[in-house]
Amino acid sequence: MPDTAPSKPSVLFVCVHNAGRSQMAAGWLTHLAADRIEVRSAGSAPADQVNPVAVEAMREVGVDITAEQPKVLTVDAVEASDVVITMGCGDACPIFPGKRYEDWKLDDPAGRGIDAVRAIRDDIRLRVEKLLSELLPG
């Protein structure tokens, strides 16, 4: 019998450094979707490491992003994704017809203290939960 199961939706989170917002969003979606969505993140000018304050803020809520590394945004990553969420990367993200694009206006956690990063983390969680309910209704 042929496999007629639809492929999993895929989401790409993009910010400039792929060190804070996009890593937290990818961490939330991976945690909340539990394998039902393919999750990617990338940056237009990746940093050399994930923001340690973002790592700590996510650890506080039981989401481990310590193994993540900032990755450079590629055309292939955009092409392979159904939904592309940008977070302040401007025009660096290539646009392809048929993709769903959203731009999430979020403060950059770079250089911010844990209290500010917690607020960004919690804002991202609400947005990720909404996205999840749209991609996997029911």
GROMACS .gro file of C-alpha atoms in nm:
model
  138
    1MET     CA    1   0.000   0.000   0.000
    2PRO     CA    2   0.153   0.337  -0.096
    3ASP     CA    3   0.234   0.584   0.179
    4THR     CA    4  -0.022   0.861   0.147
    5ALA     CA    5   0.063   1.033   0.473
    6PRO     CA    6   0.130   1.401   0.413
    7SER     CA    7   0.484   1.512   0.483
    8LYS     CA    8   0.541   1.705   0.804
    9PRO     CA    9   0.519   2.081   0.779
   10SER     CA   10   0.855   2.253   0.801
   11VAL     CA   11   0.936   2.587   0.961
   12LEU     CA   12   1.249   2.801   0.928
   13PHE     CA   13   1.323   3.071   1.187
   14VAL     CA   14   1.560   3.343   1.065
   15CYS     CA   15   1.728   3.630   1.249
   16VAL     CA   16   2.054   3.812   1.190
   17HIS     CA   17   2.288   3.618   1.421
   18ASN     CA   18   2.089   3.293   1.472
   19ALA     CA   19   2.202   3.319   1.834
   20GLY     CA   20   1.895   3.432   2.030
   21ARG     CA   21   1.543   3.480   1.894
   22SER     CA   22   1.553   3.220   1.618
   23GLN     CA   23   1.724   2.965   1.845
   24MET     CA   24   1.465   3.018   2.120
   25ALA     CA   25   1.180   2.991   1.867
   26ALA     CA   26   1.327   2.671   1.719
   27GLY     CA   27   1.375   2.534   2.070
   28TRP     CA   28   1.012   2.608   2.161
   29LEU     CA   29   0.871   2.459   1.840
   30THR     CA   30   1.086   2.147   1.868
   31HIS     CA   31   0.977   2.106   2.231
   32LEU     CA   32   0.605   2.173   2.174
   33ALA     CA   33   0.563   1.997   1.838
   34ALA     CA   34   0.748   1.685   1.949
   35ASP     CA   35   0.855   1.555   1.605
   36ARG     CA   36   0.537   1.657   1.419
   37ILE     CA   37   0.708   1.954   1.252
   38GLU     CA   38   1.051   1.983   1.092
   39VAL     CA   39   1.228   2.279   1.255
   40ARG     CA   40   1.520   2.480   1.114
   41SER     CA   41   1.689   2.804   1.213
   42ALA     CA   42   1.949   3.020   1.045
   43GLY     CA   43   2.100   3.368   1.040
   44SER     CA   44   2.193   3.616   0.772
   45ALA     CA   45   2.520   3.688   0.962
   46PRO     CA   46   2.556   3.404   1.215
   47ALA     CA   47   2.733   3.459   1.546
   48ASP     CA   48   2.999   3.215   1.664
   49GLN     CA   49   2.780   3.078   1.946
   50VAL     CA   50   2.425   3.081   2.080
   51ASN     CA   51   2.364   3.364   2.329
   52PRO     CA   52   2.435   3.211   2.674
   53VAL     CA   53   2.157   3.421   2.833
   54ALA     CA   54   1.909   3.276   2.580
   55VAL     CA   55   2.036   2.926   2.663
   56GLU     CA   56   1.984   2.996   3.036
   57ALA     CA   57   1.635   3.145   2.985
   58MET     CA   58   1.528   2.838   2.788
   59ARG     CA   59   1.685   2.601   3.043
   60GLU     CA   60   1.465   2.763   3.311
   61VAL     CA   61   1.155   2.635   3.128
   62GLY     CA   62   1.295   2.289   3.055
   63VAL     CA   63   1.404   2.347   2.693
   64ASP     CA   64   1.768   2.260   2.622
   65ILE     CA   65   1.927   2.450   2.333
   66THR     CA   66   2.287   2.406   2.451
   67ALA     CA   67   2.380   2.181   2.157
   68GLU     CA   68   2.266   2.432   1.893
   69GLN     CA   69   2.510   2.624   1.675
   70PRO     CA   70   2.434   2.935   1.468
   71LYS     CA   71   2.399   2.843   1.100
   72VAL     CA   72   2.417   3.056   0.788
   73LEU     CA   73   2.094   3.116   0.598
   74THR     CA   74   2.091   2.930   0.266
   75VAL     CA   75   1.855   2.939  -0.029
   76ASP     CA   76   1.815   2.561   0.016
   77ALA     CA   77   1.687   2.605   0.373
   78VAL     CA   78   1.425   2.855   0.256
   79GLU     CA   79   1.323   2.639  -0.041
   80ALA     CA   80   1.285   2.333   0.184
   81SER     CA   81   1.058   2.514   0.434
   82ASP     CA   82   0.681   2.564   0.420
   83VAL     CA   83   0.682   2.856   0.663
   84VAL     CA   84   0.960   3.113   0.701
   85ILE     CA   85   0.952   3.329   1.015
   86THR     CA   86   1.186   3.628   1.006
   87MET     CA   87   1.287   3.823   1.315
   88GLY     CA   88   1.452   4.146   1.217
   89CYS     CA   89   1.673   4.017   0.936
   90GLY     CA   90   1.542   4.276   0.691
   91ASP     CA   91   1.572   4.188   0.324
   92ALA     CA   92   1.837   3.918   0.375
   93CYS     CA   93   1.583   3.637   0.337
   94PRO     CA   94   1.515   3.520  -0.020
   95ILE     CA   95   1.146   3.516  -0.117
   96PHE     CA   96   0.998   3.219  -0.301
   97PRO     CA   97   0.642   3.197  -0.432
   98GLY     CA   98   0.416   2.955  -0.247
   99LYS     CA   99   0.592   2.993   0.088
  100ARG     CA  100   0.425   3.142   0.392
  101TYR     CA  101   0.626   3.431   0.537
  102GLU     CA  102   0.576   3.605   0.869
  103ASP     CA  103   0.788   3.876   1.027
  104TRP     CA  104   0.784   3.865   1.407
  105LYS     CA  105   0.879   4.198   1.563
  106LEU     CA  106   1.082   4.094   1.868
  107ASP     CA  107   1.346   4.269   2.074
  108ASP     CA  108   1.696   4.136   2.016
  109PRO     CA  109   1.821   3.956   2.329
  110ALA     CA  110   2.186   4.033   2.244
  111GLY     CA  111   2.351   4.214   2.533
  112ARG     CA  112   2.036   4.202   2.748
  113GLY     CA  113   2.002   4.065   3.100
  114ILE     CA  114   1.808   3.754   3.197
  115ASP     CA  115   1.488   3.945   3.289
  116ALA     CA  116   1.465   4.104   2.942
  117VAL     CA  117   1.545   3.773   2.774
  118ARG     CA  118   1.275   3.594   2.979
  119ALA     CA  119   1.016   3.840   2.845
  120ILE     CA  120   1.134   3.777   2.486
  121ARG     CA  121   1.131   3.399   2.551
  122ASP     CA  122   0.773   3.415   2.679
  123ASP     CA  123   0.659   3.630   2.385
  124ILE     CA  124   0.818   3.379   2.145
  125ARG     CA  125   0.639   3.090   2.318
  126LEU     CA  126   0.298   3.254   2.264
  127ARG     CA  127   0.376   3.311   1.895
  128VAL     CA  128   0.506   2.954   1.852
  129GLU     CA  129   0.192   2.811   2.019
  130LYS     CA  130  -0.027   3.012   1.778
  131LEU     CA  131   0.181   2.893   1.480
  132LEU     CA  132   0.160   2.533   1.603
  133SER     CA  133  -0.220   2.553   1.630
  134GLU     CA  134  -0.236   2.678   1.270
  135LEU     CA  135   0.002   2.413   1.131
  136LEU     CA  136  -0.142   2.122   1.329
  137PRO     CA  137  -0.509   2.205   1.395
  138GLY     CA  138  -0.698   1.981   1.632
   0.00000   0.00000   0.00000
